[in-house]
Tab-separated table of N, CA and C in Angstrom:
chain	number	residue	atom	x	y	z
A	267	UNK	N	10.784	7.718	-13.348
A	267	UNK	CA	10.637	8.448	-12.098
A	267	UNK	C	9.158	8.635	-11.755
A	268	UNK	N	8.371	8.965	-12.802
A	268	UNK	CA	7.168	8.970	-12.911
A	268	UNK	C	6.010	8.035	-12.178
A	269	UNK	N	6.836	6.804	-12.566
A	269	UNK	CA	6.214	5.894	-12.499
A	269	UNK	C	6.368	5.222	-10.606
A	270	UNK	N	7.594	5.428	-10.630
A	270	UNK	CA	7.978	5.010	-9.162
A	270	UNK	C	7.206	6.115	-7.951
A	271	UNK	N	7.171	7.351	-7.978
A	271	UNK	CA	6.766	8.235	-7.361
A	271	UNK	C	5.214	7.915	-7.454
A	272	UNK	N	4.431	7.726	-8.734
A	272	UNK	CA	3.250	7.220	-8.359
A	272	UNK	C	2.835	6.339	-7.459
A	273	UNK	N	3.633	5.022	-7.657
A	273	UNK	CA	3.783	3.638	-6.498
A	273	UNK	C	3.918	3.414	-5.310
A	274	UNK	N	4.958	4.463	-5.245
A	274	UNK	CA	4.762	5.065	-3.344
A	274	UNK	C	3.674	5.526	-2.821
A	275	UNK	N	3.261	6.746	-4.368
A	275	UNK	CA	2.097	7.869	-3.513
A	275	UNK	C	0.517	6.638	-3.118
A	276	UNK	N	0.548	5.640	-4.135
A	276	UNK	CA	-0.659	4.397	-3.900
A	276	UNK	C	-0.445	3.605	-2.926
A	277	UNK	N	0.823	3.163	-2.753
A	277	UNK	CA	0.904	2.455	-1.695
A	277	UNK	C	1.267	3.058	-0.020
A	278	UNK	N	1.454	4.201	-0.235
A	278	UNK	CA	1.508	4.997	1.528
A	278	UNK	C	0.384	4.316	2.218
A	279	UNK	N	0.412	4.038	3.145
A	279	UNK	CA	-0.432	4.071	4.346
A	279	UNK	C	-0.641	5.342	4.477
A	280	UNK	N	-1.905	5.569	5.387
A	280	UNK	CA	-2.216	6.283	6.448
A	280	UNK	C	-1.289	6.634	7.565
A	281	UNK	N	-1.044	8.023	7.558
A	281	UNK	CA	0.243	8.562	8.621
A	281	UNK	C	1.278	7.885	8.029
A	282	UNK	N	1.766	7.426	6.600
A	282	UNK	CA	2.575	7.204	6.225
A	282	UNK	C	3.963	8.604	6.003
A	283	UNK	N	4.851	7.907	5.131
A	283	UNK	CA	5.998	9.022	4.656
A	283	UNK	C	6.454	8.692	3.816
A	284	UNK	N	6.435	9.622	2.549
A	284	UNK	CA	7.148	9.016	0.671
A	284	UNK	C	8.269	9.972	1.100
A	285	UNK	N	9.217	9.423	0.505
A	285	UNK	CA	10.513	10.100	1.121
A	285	UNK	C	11.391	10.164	-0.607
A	286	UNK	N	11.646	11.291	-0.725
A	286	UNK	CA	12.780	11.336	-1.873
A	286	UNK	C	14.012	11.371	-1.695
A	287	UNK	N	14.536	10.909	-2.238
A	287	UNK	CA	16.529	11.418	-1.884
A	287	UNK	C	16.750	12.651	-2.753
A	288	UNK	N	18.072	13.313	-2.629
A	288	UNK	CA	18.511	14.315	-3.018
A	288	UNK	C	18.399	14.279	-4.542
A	289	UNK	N	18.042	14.975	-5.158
A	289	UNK	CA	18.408	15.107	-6.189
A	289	UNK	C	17.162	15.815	-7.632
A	290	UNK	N	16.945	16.095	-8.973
A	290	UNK	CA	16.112	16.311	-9.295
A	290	UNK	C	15.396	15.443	-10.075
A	291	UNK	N	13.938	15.857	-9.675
A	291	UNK	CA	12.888	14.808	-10.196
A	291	UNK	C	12.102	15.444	-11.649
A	292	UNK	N	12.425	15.231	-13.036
A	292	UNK	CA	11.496	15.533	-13.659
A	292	UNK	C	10.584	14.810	-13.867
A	293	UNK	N	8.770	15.157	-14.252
A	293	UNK	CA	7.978	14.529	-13.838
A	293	UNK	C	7.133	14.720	-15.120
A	294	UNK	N	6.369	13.692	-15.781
A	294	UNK	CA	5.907	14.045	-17.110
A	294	UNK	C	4.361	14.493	-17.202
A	295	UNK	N	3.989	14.146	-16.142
A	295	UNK	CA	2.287	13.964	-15.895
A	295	UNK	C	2.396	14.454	-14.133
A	296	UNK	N	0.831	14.524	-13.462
A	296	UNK	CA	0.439	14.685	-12.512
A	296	UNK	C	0.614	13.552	-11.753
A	297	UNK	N	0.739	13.598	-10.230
A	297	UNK	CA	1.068	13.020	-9.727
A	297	UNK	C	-0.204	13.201	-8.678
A	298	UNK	N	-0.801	12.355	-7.283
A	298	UNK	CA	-1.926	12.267	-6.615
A	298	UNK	C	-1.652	11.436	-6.030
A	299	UNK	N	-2.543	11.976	-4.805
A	299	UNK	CA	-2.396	11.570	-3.577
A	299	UNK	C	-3.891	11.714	-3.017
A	300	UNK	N	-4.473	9.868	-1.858
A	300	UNK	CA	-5.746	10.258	-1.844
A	300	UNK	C	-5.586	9.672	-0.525
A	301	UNK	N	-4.375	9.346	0.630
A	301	UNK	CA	-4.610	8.768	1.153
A	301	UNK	C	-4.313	9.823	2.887
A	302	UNK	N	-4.945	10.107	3.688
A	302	UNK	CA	-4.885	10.950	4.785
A	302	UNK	C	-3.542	10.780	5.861
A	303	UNK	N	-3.076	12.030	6.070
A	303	UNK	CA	-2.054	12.438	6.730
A	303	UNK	C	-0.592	11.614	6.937
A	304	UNK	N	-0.479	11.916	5.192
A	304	UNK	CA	0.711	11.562	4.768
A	304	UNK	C	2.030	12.924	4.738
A	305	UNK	N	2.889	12.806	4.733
A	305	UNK	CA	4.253	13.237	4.718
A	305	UNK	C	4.699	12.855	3.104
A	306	UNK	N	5.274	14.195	2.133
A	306	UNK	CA	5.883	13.790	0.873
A	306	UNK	C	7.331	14.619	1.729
A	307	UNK	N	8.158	13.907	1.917
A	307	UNK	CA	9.842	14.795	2.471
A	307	UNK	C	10.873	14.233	1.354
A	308	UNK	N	11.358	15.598	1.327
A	308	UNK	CA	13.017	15.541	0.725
A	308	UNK	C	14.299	15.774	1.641
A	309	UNK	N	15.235	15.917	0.934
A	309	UNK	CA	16.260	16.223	1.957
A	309	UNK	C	16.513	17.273	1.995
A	310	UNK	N	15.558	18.180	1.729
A	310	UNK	CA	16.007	19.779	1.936
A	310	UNK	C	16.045	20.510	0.962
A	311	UNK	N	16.108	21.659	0.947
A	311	UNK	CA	16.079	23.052	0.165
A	311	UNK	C	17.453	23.271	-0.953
A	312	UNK	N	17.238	22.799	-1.705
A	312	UNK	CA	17.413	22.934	-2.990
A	312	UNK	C	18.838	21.674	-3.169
A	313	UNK	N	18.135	21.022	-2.654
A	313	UNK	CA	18.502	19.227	-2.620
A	313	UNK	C	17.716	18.491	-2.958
A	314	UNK	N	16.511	18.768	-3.031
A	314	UNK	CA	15.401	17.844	-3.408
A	314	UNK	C	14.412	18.522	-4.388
A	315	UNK	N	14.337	18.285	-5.797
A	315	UNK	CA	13.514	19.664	-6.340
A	315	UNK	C	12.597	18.739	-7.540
A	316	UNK	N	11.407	18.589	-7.105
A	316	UNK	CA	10.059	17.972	-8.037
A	316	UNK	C	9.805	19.266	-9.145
A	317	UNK	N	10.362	18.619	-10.316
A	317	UNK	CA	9.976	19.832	-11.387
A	317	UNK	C	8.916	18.731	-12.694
A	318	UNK	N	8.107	20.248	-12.441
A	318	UNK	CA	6.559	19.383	-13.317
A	318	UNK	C	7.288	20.240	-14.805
A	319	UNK	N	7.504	21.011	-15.149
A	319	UNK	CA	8.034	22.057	-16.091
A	319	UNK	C	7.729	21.051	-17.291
A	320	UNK	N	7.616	19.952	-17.702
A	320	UNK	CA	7.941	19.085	-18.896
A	320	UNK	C	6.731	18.234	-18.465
A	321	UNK	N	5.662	18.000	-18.097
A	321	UNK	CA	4.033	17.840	-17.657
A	321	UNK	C	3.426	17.931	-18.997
A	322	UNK	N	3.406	16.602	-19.518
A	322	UNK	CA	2.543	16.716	-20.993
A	322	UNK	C	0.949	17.378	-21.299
A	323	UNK	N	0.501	17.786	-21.932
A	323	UNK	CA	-0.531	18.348	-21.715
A	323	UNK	C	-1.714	17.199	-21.659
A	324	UNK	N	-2.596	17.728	-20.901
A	324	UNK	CA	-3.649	15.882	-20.907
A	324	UNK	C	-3.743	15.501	-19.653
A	325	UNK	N	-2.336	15.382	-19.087
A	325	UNK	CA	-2.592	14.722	-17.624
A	325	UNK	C	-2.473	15.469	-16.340
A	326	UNK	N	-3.230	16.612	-16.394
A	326	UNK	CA	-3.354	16.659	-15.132
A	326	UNK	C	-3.249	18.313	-15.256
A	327	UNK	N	-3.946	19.057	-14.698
A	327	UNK	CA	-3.696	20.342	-14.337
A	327	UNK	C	-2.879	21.110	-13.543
A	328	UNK	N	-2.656	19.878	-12.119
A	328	UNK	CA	-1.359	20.272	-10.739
A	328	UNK	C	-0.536	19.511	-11.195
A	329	UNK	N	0.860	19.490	-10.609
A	329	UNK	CA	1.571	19.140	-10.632
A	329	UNK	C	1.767	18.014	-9.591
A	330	UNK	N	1.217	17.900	-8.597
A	330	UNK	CA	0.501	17.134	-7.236
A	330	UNK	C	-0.964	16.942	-6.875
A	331	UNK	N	-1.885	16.555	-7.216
A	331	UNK	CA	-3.101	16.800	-6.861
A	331	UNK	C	-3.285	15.846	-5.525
A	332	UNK	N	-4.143	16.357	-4.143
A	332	UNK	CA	-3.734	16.149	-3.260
A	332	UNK	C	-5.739	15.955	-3.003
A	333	UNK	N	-6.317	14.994	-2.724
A	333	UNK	CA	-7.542	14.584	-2.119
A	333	UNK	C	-7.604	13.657	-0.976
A	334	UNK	N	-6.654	14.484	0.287
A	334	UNK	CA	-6.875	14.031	1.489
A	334	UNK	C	-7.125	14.776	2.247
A	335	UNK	N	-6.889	14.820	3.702
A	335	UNK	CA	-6.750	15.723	4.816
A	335	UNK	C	-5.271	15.482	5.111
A	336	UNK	N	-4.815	16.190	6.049
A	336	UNK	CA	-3.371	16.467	6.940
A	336	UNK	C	-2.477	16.052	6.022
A	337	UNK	N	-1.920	16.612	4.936
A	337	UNK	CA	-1.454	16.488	3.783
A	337	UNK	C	0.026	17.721	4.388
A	338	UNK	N	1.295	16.583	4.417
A	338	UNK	CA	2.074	17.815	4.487
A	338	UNK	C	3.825	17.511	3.391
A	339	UNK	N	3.616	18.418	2.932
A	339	UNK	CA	5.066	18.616	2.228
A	339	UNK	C	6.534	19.200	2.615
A	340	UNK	N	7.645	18.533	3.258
A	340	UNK	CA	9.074	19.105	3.462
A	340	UNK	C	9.826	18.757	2.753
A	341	UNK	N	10.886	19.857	3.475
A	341	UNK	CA	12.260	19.606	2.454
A	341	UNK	C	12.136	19.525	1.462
């Protein structure tokens, strides 16, 4: 999961959209994002749930680290 969610977050375009489907994501490491006014959407409130909780120690301090502008997160 890790790995795929990274691949999107590198390959978004600009004014792009990483889109998750329903369901839960555990995530082992940090995840980043460097590319401007992207969209991360799920399908909603407590349908779509990114849990860092199991985030090995080492990689990463956020759970998302985010070095763009117009950076927005739904659902």
């Amino acid at each position: 999961v890790t790995k795929r969610a990274t691949e999107a977050l590198l390959a978004v375009p600009e004014g792009g959209v990483v889109e998750f489907e329903e369901g839960k994501y555990e995530f082992t490491s940090q995840l980043q994002l460097r590319v401007n006014n992207v969209t991360v959407r799920g399908k909603g409130l407590e349908k779509t749930i990114l849990n860092f909780e199991k985030q090995l120690s080492g990689t990463g301090g956020e759970g998302m680290l985010v070095k763009a502008n117009d950076f927005t997160i739904e659902d």
